[in-house]
Short mmCIF file of C-alpha atoms and ligand atoms in Angstrom, two decimals:
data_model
loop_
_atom_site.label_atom_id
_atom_site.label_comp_id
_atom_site.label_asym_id
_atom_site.label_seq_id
_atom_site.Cartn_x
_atom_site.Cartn_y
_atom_site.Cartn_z
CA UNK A 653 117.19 14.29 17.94
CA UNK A 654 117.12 10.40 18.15
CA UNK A 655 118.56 10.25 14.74
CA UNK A 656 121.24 12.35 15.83
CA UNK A 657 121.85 10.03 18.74
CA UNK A 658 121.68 6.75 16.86
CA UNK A 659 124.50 8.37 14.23
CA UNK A 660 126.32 9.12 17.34
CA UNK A 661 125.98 5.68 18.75
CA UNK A 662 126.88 3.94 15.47
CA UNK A 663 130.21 6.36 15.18
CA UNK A 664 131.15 4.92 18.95
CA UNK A 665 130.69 1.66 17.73
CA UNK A 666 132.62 1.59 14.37
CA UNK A 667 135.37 2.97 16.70
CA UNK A 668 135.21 0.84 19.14
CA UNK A 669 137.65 -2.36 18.98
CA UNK A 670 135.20 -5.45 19.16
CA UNK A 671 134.88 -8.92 18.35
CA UNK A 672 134.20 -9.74 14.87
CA UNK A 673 135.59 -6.83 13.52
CA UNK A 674 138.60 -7.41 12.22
CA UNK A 675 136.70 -10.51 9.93
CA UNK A 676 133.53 -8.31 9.12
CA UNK A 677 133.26 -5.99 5.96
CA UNK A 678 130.90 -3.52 7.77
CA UNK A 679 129.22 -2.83 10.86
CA UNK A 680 125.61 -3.91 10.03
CA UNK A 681 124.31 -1.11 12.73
CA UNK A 682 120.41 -0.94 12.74
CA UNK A 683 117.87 1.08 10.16
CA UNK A 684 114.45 2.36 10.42
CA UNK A 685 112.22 4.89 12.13
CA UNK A 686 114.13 6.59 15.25
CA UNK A 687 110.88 6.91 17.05
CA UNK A 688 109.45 3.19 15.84
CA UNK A 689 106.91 1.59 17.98
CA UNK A 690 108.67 -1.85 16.83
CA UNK A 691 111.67 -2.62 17.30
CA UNK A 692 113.17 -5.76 15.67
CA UNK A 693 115.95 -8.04 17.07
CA UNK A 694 118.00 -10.42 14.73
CA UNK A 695 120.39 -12.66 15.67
CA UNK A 696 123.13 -11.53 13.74
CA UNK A 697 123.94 -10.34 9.86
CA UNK A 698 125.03 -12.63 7.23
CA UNK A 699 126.69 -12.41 4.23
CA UNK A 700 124.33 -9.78 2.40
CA UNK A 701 124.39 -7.75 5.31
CA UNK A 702 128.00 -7.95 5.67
CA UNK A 703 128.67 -6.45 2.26
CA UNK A 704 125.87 -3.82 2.44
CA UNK A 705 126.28 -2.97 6.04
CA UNK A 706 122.26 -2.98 5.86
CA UNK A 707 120.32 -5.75 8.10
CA UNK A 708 117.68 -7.85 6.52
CA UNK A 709 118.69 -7.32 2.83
CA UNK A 710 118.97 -11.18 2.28
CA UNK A 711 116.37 -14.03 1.89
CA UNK A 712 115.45 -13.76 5.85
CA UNK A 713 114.80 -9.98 4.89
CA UNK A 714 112.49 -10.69 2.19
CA UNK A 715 110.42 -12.84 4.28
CA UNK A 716 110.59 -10.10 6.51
CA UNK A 717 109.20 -7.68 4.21
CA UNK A 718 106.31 -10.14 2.82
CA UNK A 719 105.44 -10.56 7.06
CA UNK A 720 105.42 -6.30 7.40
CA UNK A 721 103.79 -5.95 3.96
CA UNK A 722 100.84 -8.49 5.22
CA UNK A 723 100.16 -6.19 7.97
CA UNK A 724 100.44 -2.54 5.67
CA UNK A 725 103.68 -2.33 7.35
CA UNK A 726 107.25 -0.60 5.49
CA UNK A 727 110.43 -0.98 6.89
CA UNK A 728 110.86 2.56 7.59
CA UNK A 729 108.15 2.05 10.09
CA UNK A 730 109.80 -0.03 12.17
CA UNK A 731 113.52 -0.41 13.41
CA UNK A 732 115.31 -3.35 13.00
CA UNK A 733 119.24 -4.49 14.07
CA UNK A 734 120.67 -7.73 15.53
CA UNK A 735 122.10 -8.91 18.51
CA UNK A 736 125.28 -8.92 16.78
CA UNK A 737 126.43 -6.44 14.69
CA UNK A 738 129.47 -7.64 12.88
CA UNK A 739 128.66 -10.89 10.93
CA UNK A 740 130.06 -13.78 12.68
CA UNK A 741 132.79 -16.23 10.01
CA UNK A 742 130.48 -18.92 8.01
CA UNK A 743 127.54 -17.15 9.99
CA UNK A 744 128.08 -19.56 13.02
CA UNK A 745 126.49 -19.09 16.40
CA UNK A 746 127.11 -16.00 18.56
CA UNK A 747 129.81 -16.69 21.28
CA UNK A 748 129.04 -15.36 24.88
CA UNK A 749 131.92 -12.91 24.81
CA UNK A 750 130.69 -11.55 21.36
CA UNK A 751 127.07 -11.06 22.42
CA UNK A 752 128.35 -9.51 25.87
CA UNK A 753 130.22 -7.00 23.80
CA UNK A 754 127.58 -6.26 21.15
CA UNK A 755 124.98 -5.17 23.33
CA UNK A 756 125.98 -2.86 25.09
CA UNK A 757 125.83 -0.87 22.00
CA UNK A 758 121.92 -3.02 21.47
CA UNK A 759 120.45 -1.38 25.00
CA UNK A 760 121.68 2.25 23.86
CA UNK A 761 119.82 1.71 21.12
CA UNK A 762 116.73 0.34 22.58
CA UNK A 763 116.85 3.05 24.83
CA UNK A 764 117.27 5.69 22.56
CA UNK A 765 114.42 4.82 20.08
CA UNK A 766 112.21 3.99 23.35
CA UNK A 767 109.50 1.57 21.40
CA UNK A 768 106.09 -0.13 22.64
CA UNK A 769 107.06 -3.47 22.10
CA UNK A 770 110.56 -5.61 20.98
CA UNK A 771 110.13 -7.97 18.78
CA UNK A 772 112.98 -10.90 19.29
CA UNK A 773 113.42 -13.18 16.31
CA UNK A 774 114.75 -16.68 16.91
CA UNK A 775 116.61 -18.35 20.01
CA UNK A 776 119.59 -16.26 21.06
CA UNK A 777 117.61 -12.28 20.73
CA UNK A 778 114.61 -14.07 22.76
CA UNK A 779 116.85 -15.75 25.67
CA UNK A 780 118.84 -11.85 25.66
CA UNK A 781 116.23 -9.67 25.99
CA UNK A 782 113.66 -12.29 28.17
CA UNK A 783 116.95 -12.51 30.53
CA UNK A 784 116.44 -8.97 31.49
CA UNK A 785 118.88 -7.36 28.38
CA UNK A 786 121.62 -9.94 29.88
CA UNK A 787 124.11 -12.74 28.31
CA UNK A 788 124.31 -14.43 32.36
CA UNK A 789 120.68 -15.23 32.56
CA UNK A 790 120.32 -16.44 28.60
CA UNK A 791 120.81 -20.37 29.49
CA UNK A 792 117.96 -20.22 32.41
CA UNK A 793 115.52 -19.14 29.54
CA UNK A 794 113.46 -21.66 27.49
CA UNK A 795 113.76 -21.38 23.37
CA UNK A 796 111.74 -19.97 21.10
CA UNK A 797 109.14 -22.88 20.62
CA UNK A 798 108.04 -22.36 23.87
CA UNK A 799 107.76 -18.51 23.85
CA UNK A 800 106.78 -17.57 20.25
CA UNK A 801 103.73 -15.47 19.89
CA UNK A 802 103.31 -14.24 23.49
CA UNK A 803 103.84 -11.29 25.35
CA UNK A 804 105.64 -10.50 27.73
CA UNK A 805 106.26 -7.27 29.95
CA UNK A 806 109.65 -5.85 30.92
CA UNK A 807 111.66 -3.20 31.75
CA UNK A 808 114.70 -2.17 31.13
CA UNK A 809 116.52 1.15 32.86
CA UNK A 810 113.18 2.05 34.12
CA UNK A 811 110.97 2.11 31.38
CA UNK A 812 108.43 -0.19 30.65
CA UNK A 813 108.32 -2.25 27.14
CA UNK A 814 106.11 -5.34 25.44
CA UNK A 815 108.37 -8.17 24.43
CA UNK A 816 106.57 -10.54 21.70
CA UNK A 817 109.43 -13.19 20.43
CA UNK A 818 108.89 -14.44 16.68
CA UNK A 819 110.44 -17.32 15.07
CA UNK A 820 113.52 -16.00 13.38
CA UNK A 821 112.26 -15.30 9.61
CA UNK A 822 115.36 -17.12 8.34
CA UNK A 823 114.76 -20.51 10.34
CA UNK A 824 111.19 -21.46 9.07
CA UNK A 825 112.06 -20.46 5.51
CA UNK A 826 111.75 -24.35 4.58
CA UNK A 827 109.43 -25.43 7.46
CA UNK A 828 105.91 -24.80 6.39
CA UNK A 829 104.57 -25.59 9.68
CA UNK A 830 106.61 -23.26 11.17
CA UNK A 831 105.99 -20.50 8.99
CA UNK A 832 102.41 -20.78 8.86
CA UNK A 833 103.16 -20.31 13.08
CA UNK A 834 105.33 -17.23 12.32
CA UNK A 835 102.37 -15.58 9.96
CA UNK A 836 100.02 -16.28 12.21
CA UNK A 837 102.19 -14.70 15.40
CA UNK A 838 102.18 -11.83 12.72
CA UNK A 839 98.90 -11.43 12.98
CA UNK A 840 98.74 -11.31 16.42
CA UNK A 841 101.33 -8.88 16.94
CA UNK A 842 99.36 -7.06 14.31
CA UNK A 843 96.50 -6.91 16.51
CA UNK A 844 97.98 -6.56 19.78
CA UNK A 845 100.27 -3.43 18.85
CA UNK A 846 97.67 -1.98 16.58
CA UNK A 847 94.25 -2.84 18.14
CA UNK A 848 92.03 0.05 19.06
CA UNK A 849 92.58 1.37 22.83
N1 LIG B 503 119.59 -12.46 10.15
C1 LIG B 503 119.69 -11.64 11.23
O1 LIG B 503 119.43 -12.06 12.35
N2 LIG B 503 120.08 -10.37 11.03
C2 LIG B 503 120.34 -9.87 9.83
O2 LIG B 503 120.67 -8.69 9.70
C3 LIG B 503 120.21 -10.74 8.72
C4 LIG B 503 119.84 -12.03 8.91
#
């Protein structure tokens, strides 16, 4: 039933005319477990993703999968997508217009697969989904140094979700101050979606 409704959803949005398209090889749409309890925010795909249409598949998706793998995690247990879904020229920085246009197609999805907790990685998915699922109040929200490895509650349409921002796995790839943050924010994710009621 969800899977049938995320197929749908992707269809709409390979139709649809949106920014990026035209320079993008593929929509890079979202993959994992319709009914995940995590649900994974990029910013947007890059050039791996591009040409697979598949997000994570490049060296920010192998850190990924060491982080899920530390914590008996597979992808297929989770769902992960990006902000954006078309990969932005020379991977630059989302615009506003772009992420306003993205997301609508991001909440359907959230809604749809309904998870426990959203896990925003880096700047621009924390500041979106912190702002209430909205590009207006993205600037009044502080960055991810400030918010990593806490949550947060929020709703969206009603229902009720966790929000626990990560560093984005691609940004503290050469930072090992930073990543040793990001494994241990893992860990507490780990603990705080899996701990015993
Ligand atoms: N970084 C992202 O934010 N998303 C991807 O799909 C790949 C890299």
């Amino acid at each position: 039933m969800k899977a049938k409704k995320l197929n749908r959803l992707r269809e709409a949005m390979a139709a649809a005319d949106l920014p990026l398209q035209k320079t993008a090889t593929n929509l890079v749409f979202g993959e994992g477990n319709p009914s995940a309890k995590l649900f994974f925010i990029g910013e947007a795909p890059g050039k791996k993703e591009d040409l697979s249409g598949r997000p994570f598949v490049g060296s920010a998706g192998k850190h990924l999968d060491a982080l899920f793998d530390s914590i008996g995690l597979a992808r297929g247990d989770v769902y992960i997508t990006s902000l954006l879904k078309y990969r932005p020229p020379n991977n630059r920085c989302p615009t506003r217009p772009e992420i306003e246009a993205h997301t609508i197609f991001l909440i359907k999805q959230v809604l749809i697969v309904n998870p426990q907790m959203i896990v925003p990685l880096g700047n621009f998915a924390t500041r979106f989904v912190l702002g209430g699922f909205s590009v207006d109040k993205m600037a009044g929200i502080p960055g991810i140094s400030a918010l990593h490895g806490q949550a947060v509650k929020m709703n969206l349409a009603r229902r009720h979700f966790l929000v626990f921002p990560l560093y984005h796995p691609a940004a503290v790839l050469y930072n090992f101050g930073l990543k040793k943050t990001l494994w241990g924010d893992f860990k507490s994710l780990n603990n705080l979606a899996f701990a015993p009621m």
